[in-house]
XYZ file of C-alpha atoms in Angstrom:
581
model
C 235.925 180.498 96.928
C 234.385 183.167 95.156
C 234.134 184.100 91.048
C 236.434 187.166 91.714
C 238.761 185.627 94.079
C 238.967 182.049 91.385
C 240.096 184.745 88.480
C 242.590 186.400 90.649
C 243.911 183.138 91.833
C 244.215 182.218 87.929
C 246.089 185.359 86.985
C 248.782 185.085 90.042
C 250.719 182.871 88.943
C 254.230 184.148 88.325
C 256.654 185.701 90.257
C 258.495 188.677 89.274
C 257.948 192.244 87.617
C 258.447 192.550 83.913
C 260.415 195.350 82.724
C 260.060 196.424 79.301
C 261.120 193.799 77.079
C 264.573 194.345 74.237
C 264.470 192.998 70.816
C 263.840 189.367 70.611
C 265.451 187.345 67.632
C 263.478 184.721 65.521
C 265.470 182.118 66.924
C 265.149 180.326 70.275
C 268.785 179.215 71.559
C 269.880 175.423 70.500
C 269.646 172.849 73.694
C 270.937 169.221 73.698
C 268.326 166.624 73.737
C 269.047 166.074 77.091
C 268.278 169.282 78.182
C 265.637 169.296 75.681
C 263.514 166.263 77.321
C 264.185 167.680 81.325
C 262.702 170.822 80.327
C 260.129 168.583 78.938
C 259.682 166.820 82.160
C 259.567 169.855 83.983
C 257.079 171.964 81.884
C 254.735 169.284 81.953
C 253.967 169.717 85.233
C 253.592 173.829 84.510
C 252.208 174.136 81.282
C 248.855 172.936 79.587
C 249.374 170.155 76.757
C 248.595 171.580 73.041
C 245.377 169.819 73.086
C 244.226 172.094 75.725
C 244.236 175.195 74.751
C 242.093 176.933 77.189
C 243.962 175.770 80.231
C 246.597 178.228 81.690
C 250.400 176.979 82.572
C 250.455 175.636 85.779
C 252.409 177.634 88.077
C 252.407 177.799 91.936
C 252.790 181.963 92.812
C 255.232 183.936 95.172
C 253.250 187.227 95.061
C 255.450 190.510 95.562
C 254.858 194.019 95.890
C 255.886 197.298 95.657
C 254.698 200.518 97.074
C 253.473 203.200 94.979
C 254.184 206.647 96.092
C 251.276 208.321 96.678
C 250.686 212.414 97.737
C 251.475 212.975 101.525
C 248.543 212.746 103.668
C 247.419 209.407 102.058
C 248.611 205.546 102.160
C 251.061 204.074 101.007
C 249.402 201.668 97.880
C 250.357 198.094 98.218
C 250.512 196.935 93.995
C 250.367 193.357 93.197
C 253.058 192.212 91.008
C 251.169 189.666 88.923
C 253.345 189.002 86.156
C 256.861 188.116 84.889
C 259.775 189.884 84.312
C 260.833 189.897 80.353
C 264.045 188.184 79.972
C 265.520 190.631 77.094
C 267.674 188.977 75.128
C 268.943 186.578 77.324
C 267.596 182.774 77.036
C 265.978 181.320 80.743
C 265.706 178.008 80.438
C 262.263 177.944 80.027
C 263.087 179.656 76.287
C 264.737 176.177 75.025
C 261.068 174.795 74.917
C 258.290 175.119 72.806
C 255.018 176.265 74.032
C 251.592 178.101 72.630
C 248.253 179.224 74.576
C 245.014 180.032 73.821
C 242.814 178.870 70.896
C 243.431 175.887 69.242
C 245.349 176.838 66.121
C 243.000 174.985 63.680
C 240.201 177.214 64.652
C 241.609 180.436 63.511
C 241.078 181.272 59.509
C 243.283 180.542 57.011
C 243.444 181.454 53.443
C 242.790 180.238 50.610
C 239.510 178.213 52.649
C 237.479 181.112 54.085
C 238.300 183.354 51.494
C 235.134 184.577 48.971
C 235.466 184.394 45.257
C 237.291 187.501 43.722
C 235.981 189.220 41.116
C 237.027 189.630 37.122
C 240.938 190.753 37.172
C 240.244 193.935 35.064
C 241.798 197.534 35.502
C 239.651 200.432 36.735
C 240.445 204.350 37.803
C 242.572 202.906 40.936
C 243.867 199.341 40.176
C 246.683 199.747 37.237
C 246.876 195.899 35.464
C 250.219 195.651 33.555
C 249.203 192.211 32.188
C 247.006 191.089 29.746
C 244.027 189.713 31.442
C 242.631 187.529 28.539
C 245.187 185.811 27.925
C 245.987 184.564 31.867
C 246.244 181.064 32.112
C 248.116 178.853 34.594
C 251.711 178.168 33.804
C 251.948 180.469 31.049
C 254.286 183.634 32.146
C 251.326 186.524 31.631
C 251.526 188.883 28.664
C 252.096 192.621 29.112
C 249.562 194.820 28.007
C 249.067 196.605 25.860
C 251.154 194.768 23.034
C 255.057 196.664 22.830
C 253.811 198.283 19.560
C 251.486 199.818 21.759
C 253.592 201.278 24.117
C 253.003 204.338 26.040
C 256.066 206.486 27.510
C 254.870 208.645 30.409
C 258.173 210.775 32.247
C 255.934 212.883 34.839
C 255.384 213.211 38.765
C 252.942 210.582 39.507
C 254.513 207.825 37.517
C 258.081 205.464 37.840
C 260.729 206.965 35.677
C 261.840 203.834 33.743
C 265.485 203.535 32.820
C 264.120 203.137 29.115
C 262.095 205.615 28.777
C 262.983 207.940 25.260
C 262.729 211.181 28.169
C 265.962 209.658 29.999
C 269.012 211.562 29.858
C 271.290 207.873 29.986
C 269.499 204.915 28.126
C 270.761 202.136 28.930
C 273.301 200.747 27.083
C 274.391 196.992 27.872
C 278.257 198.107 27.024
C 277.839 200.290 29.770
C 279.002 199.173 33.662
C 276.716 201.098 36.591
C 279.419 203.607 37.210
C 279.406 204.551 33.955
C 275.638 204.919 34.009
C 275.924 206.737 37.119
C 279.053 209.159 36.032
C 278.137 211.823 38.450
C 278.442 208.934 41.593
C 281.037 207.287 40.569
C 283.971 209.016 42.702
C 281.769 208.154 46.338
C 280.036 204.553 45.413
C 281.893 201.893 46.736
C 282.129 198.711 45.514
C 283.693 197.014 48.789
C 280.994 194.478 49.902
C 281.019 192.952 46.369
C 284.159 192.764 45.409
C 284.660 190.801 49.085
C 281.558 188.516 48.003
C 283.504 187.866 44.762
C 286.569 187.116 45.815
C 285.245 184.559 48.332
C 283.927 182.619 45.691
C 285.319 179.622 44.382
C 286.629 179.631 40.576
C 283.660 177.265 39.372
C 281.460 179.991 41.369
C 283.091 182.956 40.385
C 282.764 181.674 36.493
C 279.300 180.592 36.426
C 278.437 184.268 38.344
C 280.514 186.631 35.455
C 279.838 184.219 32.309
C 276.345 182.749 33.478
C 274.006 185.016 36.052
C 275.191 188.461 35.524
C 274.546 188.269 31.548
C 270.965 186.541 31.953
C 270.480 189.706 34.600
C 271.407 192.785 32.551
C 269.573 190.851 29.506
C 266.280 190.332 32.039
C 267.433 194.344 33.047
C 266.961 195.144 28.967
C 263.625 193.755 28.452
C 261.777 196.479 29.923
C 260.756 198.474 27.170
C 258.894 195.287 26.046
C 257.092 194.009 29.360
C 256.235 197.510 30.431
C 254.326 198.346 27.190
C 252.433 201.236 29.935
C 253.854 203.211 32.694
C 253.325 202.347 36.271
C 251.776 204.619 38.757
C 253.440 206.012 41.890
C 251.469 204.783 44.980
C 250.853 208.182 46.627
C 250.146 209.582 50.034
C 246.232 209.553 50.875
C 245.290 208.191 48.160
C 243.944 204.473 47.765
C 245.659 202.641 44.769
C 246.385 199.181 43.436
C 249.265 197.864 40.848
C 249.187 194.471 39.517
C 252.046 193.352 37.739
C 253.723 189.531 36.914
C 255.713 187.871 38.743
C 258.279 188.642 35.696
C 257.623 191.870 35.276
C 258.879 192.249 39.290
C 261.719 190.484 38.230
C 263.075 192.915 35.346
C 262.491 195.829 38.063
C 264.629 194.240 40.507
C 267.561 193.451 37.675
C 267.538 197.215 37.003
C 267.752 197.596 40.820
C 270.531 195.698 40.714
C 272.344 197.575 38.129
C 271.012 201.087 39.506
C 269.539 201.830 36.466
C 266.522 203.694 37.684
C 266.975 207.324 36.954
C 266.300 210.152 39.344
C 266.938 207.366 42.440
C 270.230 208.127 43.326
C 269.728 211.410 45.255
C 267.298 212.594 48.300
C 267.324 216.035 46.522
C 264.638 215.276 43.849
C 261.373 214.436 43.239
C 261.682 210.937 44.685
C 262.783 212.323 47.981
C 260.202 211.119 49.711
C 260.227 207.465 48.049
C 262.886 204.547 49.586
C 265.962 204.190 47.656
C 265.176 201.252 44.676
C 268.479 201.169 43.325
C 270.909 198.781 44.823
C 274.113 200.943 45.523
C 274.036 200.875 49.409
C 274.028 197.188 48.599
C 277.567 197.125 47.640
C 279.322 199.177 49.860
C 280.622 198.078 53.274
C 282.684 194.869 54.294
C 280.112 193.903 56.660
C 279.473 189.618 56.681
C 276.036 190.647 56.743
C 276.269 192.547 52.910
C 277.697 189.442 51.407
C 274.738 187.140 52.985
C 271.979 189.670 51.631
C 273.688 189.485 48.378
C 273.901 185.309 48.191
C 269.842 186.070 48.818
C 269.150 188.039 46.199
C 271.360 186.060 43.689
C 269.521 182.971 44.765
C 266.417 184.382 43.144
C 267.882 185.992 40.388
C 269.561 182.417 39.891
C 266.123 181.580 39.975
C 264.550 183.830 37.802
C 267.000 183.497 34.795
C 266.669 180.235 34.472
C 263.128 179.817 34.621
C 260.287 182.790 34.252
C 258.327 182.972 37.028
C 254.053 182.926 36.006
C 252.312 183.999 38.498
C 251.066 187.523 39.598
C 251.407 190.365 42.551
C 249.226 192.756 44.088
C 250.364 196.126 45.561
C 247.940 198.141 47.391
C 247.979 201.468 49.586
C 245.421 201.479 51.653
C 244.411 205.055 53.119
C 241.634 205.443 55.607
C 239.879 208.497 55.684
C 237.389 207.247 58.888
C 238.787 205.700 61.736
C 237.228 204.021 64.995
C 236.415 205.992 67.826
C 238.443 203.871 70.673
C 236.835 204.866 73.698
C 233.367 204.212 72.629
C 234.064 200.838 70.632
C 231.488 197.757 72.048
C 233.774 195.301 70.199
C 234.930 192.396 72.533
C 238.176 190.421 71.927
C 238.904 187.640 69.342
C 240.317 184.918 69.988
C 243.880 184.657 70.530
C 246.359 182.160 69.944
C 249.764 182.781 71.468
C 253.096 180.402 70.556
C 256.655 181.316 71.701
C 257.967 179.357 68.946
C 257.448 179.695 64.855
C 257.963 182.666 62.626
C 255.124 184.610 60.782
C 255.790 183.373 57.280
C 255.689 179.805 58.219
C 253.563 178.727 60.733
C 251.571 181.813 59.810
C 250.754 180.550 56.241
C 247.545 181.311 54.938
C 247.025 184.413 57.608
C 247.287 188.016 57.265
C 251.285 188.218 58.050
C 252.265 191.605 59.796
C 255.353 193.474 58.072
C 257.005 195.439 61.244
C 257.868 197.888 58.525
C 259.610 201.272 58.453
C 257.442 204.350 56.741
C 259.752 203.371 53.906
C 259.024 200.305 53.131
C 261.268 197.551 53.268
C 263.686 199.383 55.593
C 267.166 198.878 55.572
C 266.732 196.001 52.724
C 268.690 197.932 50.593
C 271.625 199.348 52.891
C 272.934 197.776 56.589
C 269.309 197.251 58.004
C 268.779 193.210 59.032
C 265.963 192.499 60.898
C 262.290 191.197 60.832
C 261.584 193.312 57.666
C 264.546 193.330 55.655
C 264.760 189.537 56.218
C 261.741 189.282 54.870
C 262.038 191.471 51.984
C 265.235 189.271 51.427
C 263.624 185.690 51.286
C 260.661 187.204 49.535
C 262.225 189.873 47.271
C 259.335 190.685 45.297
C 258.667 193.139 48.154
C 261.383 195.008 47.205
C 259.686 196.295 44.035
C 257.421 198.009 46.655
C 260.065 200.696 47.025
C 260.097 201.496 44.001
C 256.933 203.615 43.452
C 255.491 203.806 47.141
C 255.457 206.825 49.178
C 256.682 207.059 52.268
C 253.462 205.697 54.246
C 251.582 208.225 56.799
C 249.586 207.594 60.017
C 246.372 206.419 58.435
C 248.143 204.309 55.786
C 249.563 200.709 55.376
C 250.558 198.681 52.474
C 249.232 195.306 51.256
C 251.688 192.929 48.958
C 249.659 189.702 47.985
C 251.159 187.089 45.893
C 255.283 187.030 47.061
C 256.544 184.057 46.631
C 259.529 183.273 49.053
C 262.739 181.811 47.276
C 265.163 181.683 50.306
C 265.728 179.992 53.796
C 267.333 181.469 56.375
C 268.943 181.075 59.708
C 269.526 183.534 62.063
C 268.626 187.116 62.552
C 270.756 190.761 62.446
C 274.383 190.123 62.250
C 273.813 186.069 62.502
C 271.377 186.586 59.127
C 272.787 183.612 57.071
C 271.616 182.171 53.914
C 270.470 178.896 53.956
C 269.472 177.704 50.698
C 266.242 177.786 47.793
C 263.118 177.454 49.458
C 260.428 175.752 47.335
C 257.120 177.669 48.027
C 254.318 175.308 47.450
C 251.893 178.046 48.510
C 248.391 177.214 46.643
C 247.690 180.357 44.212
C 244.114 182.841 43.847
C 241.978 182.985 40.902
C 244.557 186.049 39.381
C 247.494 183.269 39.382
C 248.758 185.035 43.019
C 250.271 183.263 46.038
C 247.514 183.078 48.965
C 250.452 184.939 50.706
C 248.867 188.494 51.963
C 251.774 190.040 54.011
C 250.492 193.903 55.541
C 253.407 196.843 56.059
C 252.877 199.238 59.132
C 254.771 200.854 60.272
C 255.201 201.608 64.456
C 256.685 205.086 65.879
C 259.960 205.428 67.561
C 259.975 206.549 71.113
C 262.509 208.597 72.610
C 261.974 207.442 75.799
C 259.725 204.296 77.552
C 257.150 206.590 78.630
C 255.878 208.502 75.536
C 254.526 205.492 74.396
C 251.598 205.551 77.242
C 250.553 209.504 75.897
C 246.707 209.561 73.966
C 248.428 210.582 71.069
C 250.629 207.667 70.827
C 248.060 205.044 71.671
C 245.707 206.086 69.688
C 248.786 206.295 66.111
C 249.366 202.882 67.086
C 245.899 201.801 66.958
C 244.883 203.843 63.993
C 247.589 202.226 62.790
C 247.587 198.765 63.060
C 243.749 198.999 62.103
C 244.594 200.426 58.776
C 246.686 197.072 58.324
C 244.295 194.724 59.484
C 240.871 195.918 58.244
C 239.382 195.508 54.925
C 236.211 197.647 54.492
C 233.678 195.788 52.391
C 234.682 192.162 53.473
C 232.948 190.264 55.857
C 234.455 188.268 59.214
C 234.157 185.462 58.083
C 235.584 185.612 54.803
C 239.031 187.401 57.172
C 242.152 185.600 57.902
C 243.371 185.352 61.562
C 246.602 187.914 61.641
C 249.996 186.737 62.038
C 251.809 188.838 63.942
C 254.568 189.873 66.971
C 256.370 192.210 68.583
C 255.841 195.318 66.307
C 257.662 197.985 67.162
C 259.541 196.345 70.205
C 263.584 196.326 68.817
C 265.173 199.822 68.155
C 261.866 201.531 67.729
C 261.390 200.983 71.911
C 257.910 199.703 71.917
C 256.844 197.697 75.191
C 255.873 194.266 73.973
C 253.078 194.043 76.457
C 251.481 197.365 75.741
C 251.847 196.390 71.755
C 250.297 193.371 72.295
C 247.061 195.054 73.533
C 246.945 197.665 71.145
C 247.216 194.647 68.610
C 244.529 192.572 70.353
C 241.961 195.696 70.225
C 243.127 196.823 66.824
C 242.280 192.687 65.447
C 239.084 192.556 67.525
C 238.005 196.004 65.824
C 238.686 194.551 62.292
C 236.913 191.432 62.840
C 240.233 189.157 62.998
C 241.780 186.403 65.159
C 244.849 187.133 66.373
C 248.177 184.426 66.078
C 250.716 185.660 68.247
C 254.644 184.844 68.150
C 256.875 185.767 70.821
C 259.805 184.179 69.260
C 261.475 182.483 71.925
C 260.503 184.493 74.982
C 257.948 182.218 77.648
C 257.557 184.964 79.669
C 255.950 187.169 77.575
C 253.639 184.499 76.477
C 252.429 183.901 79.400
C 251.329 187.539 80.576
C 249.821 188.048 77.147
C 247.733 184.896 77.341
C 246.338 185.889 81.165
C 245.839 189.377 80.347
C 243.376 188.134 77.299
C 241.976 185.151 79.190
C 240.875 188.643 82.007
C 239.775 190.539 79.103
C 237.899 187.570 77.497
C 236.683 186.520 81.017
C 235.346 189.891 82.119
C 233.940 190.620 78.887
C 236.035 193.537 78.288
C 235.189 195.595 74.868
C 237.901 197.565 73.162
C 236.445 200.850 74.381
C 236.529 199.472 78.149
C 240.405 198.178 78.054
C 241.097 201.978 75.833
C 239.759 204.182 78.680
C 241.974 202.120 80.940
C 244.835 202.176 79.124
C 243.885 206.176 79.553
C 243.610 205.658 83.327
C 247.037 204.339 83.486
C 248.516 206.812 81.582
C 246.640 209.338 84.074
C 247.344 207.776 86.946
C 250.832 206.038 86.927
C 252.705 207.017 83.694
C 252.086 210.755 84.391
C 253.447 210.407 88.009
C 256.636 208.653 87.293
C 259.309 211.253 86.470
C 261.640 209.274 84.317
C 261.837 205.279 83.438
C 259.727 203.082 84.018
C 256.625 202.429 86.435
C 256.613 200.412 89.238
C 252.986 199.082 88.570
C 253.083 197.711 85.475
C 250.746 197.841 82.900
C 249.225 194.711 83.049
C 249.332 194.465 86.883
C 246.838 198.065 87.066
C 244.767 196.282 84.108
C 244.296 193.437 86.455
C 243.437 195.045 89.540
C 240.536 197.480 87.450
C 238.942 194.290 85.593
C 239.594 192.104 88.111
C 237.481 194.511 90.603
């Protein structure tokens, strides 16, 4: 047998067509144990232990094919169907068990061990420091800086408006409820979703909320004047810009959040109209089951918070790049790639650069009805949300990077199964400036009107501009680079094909010098066409460049010709017949 006919025999190995694949959820379906161990028995036989990582699932092939219409006067074009049709949303069996592919998982980089020293915490023209770096030991909550007596007021267009700033029309006054605060909303806020939170609570509950948590909140929500002693800068549009602030500090944003406090918030008609909403109105309103699980969340931590001060620190950081790769000619060849169809990002992903699948807003829906990857994240790690509160909406060349969250919440299911399950106790070692090694990256993907527009120049090269913003970081070395944890960006409502996003992911980590950790959450299928389309690329010593021009090629040549849904060659199956030449 020859090279090229061993590699195509490799790659044939399942039996159906994908089709583009739906949303998936975090959360493989439940199986008995029975069920549980035949599956066992019969993936053995089809799929590589964990100790071999290199070795591809087992799987005896039925090739099909389809004919691709071609202009009259020529053949008919026999395509080979090489790989699997997603499953969707609906669990095959082979879902139930776990499985991962490609490089053995302790070979890709974790922080904190191949991260470099950081330098002196101190503020310069671009990094804003809210603390007092002198005086930053660990387990002491950090000191503001300057000292209150100190204080500077700032009420302008490049910095938060703080509730109690002397320039704000309503100071706050802790007689005062939030729709007294907010007069001019008060006849169209609704209060439905916590009133029906309320009510479900038991009377020891419902005491220790109104006499206990709500009173530590508003007085955390009063102490701003004295632990932001200077104001904080609005992270704008093209321009690069850090904020570091303690972890209480975050917290007495996020109690004025709660109590909508923040003026000039409430409406898309001001200056702010291009920020996320901060203030926690769309919260309340709704009877959704959904509302009341996002608030037992977020009371969880500020449960948390009141009782004890939290000491560490946080990072924000916009990231703008002004020069970006030039796909096509790019001699970078793929990382290395490990691939796992169970696990979420912020847990098995620990230690790695952990991919928000963020809206240009960031956190989403977080604040209103929105429930998936990002607002669940933003929920369990709700120092995120303080993100919203002075960065712009983020543009094509832009991402932003959140180190130091610490996550306070478990969970259980995902969208309208969301439930709260419980404190989590993050153990996550912390960085010379007191932050969690926990580096989590927003960008944000497109959303396609149809399947189709994905495939134009334009679009492939957004997404890869993209998704390099998040993952590069000019200046630092390889080495000193965590693997990414990633997924399906893009792939629910925002009608990204998981296969094509899984490329543009692969190129965009092999152009920033990363490995790539891959979660499919839940769906075989998909795992196994990613893992033989980068065992090709890997095998063939595709560069980024090479794989771009085809992804060009197939744009040209099939996506162009195919008036309206979908192609019947697939993406991976014309990738495999060019490489595999």
């Amino acid at each position: 047998m020859t090279e090229p006919q061993r590699k195509r025999q490799k790659l044939e190995e399942s039996e159906h067509l994908h089709s583009s694949a739906g949303e998936h959820t975090h959360t493989p379906p439940r199986s008995s144990r029975q069920t549980q161990l035949s599956l066992h028995r019969w993936l053995k036989t089809k799929s590589r232990s964990p100790e071999t990582p290199d070795t591809p699932i087992q799987h005896t092939p039925t090739q099909h094919t389809v004919t691709q219409h071609t202009p009259s006067g020529s053949e008919p074009r026999r395509i080979p169907q090489l790989f699997s049709r997603a499953p969707g949303r609906s669990a095959s069996a082979a879902q139930v068990f776990s499985c991962s592919l490609g490089a053995a998982v302790s070979d890709l980089r974790r922080a904190p061990a191949c991260c470099r020293p950081l330098p002196v915490l101190r503020a310069t023209e671009d990094h804003t420091v809210l603390i007092r770096t002198d005086l930053l030991h660990p387990g002491k909550v950090p000191v503001p800086f300057p000292c209150p007596e100190e204080r500077r007021d700032r009420w302008d267009d490049t910095h938060v408006k703080m509730p109690c700033s002397q320039h704000n029309l309503f100071p706050v006054d802790p007689t005062d409820a939030i729709l007294k605060y907010n007069a001019s909303h008060a006849k169209h806020w609704s209060f439905t979703a916590l009133h029906s939170y309320c009510t479900g609570l038991q009377e020891a509950e419902s005491a220790q909320l109104f006499n206990d948590l709500l009173p530590s909140m508003a007085r955390l929500a009063l102490r701003a004047s004295s632990l932001f002693t200077q104001p904080i800068p609005l992270l704008t549009a093209q321009r690069c810009g850090s904020i570091t602030l303690s972890q209480d500090q975050v917290s007495c944003l996020l109690a004025n959040a709660f109590f909508c406090t923040f003026p000039r918030r409430n409406s898309r008609r001001t200056e702010f109209s291009n920020y996320p909403d901060i203030n926690f109105s769309r919260l309340f309103e709704g009877s959704s089951r959904a509302k009341q699980e996002k608030l037992k969340t977020l009371l969880c931590y500020f449960e948390r918070v009141t009782k004890r001060r939290p000491d560490g620190l946080l990072t924000y950081t916009r990231q703008s790049l002004q020069s970006l790769p030039s796909w096509s000619s790019s001699e970078q060849q793929f990382s290395r790639l490990h691939i796992s169809s169970s696990g979420t990002i912020e847990e098995q992903g620990h230690g790695m650069l952990q991919v928000d699948f963020a809206n240009r807003f960031v956190g989403g829906g977080v604040t209103g009805s929105g429930l998936v990857q990002e607002e669940i994240r933003f929920l369990i790690n709700p120092e995120l949300i303080a993100a919203r509160l002075f960065t712009e909406a983020l543009e094509d060349n832009e991402c932003l990077i959140i180190t130091g969250a610490e996550q306070f919440s478990r969970y259980s299911g995902y969208a309208n199964t969301y439930r709260w399950a419980g404190n989590h106790d993050d153990q996550t070692p912390r960085d010379e400036w007191l932050r969690r090694h926990t580096e989590i990256v927003a960008i944000d993907a497109l959303q396609y009107r149809s399947f189709l527009q994905q495939f134009q120049p334009d679009c492939l090269r957004r997404e890869l501009n993209k998704a390099f913003c998040g993952f590069v970081r000019p200046g630092t070395p390889a080495e000193c680079m965590s693997a990414v944890a990633t997924g399906n960006w893009g792939c629910g409502v925002f009608g990204g094909d998981t296969r094509l996003k899984a490329v543009l992911q692969m190129m965009a980590a092999a152009e920033a010098g990363r490995d790539l950790m891959y979660f499919t959450f839940g769906d075989v299928d998909l795992l196994r066409d990613v893992h033989r389309i980068h065992t090709l690329f890997t095998h063939t010593q595709a560069t980024v460049g090479s794989v771009f021009s085809l992804l060009l090629e197939y744009y040209e040549c099939v996506c162009k010709k195919t008036g309206r849904g979908k192609p019947e060659e697939t993406l991976y199956s014309f990738l495999t017949e060019r490489l595999d030449r």
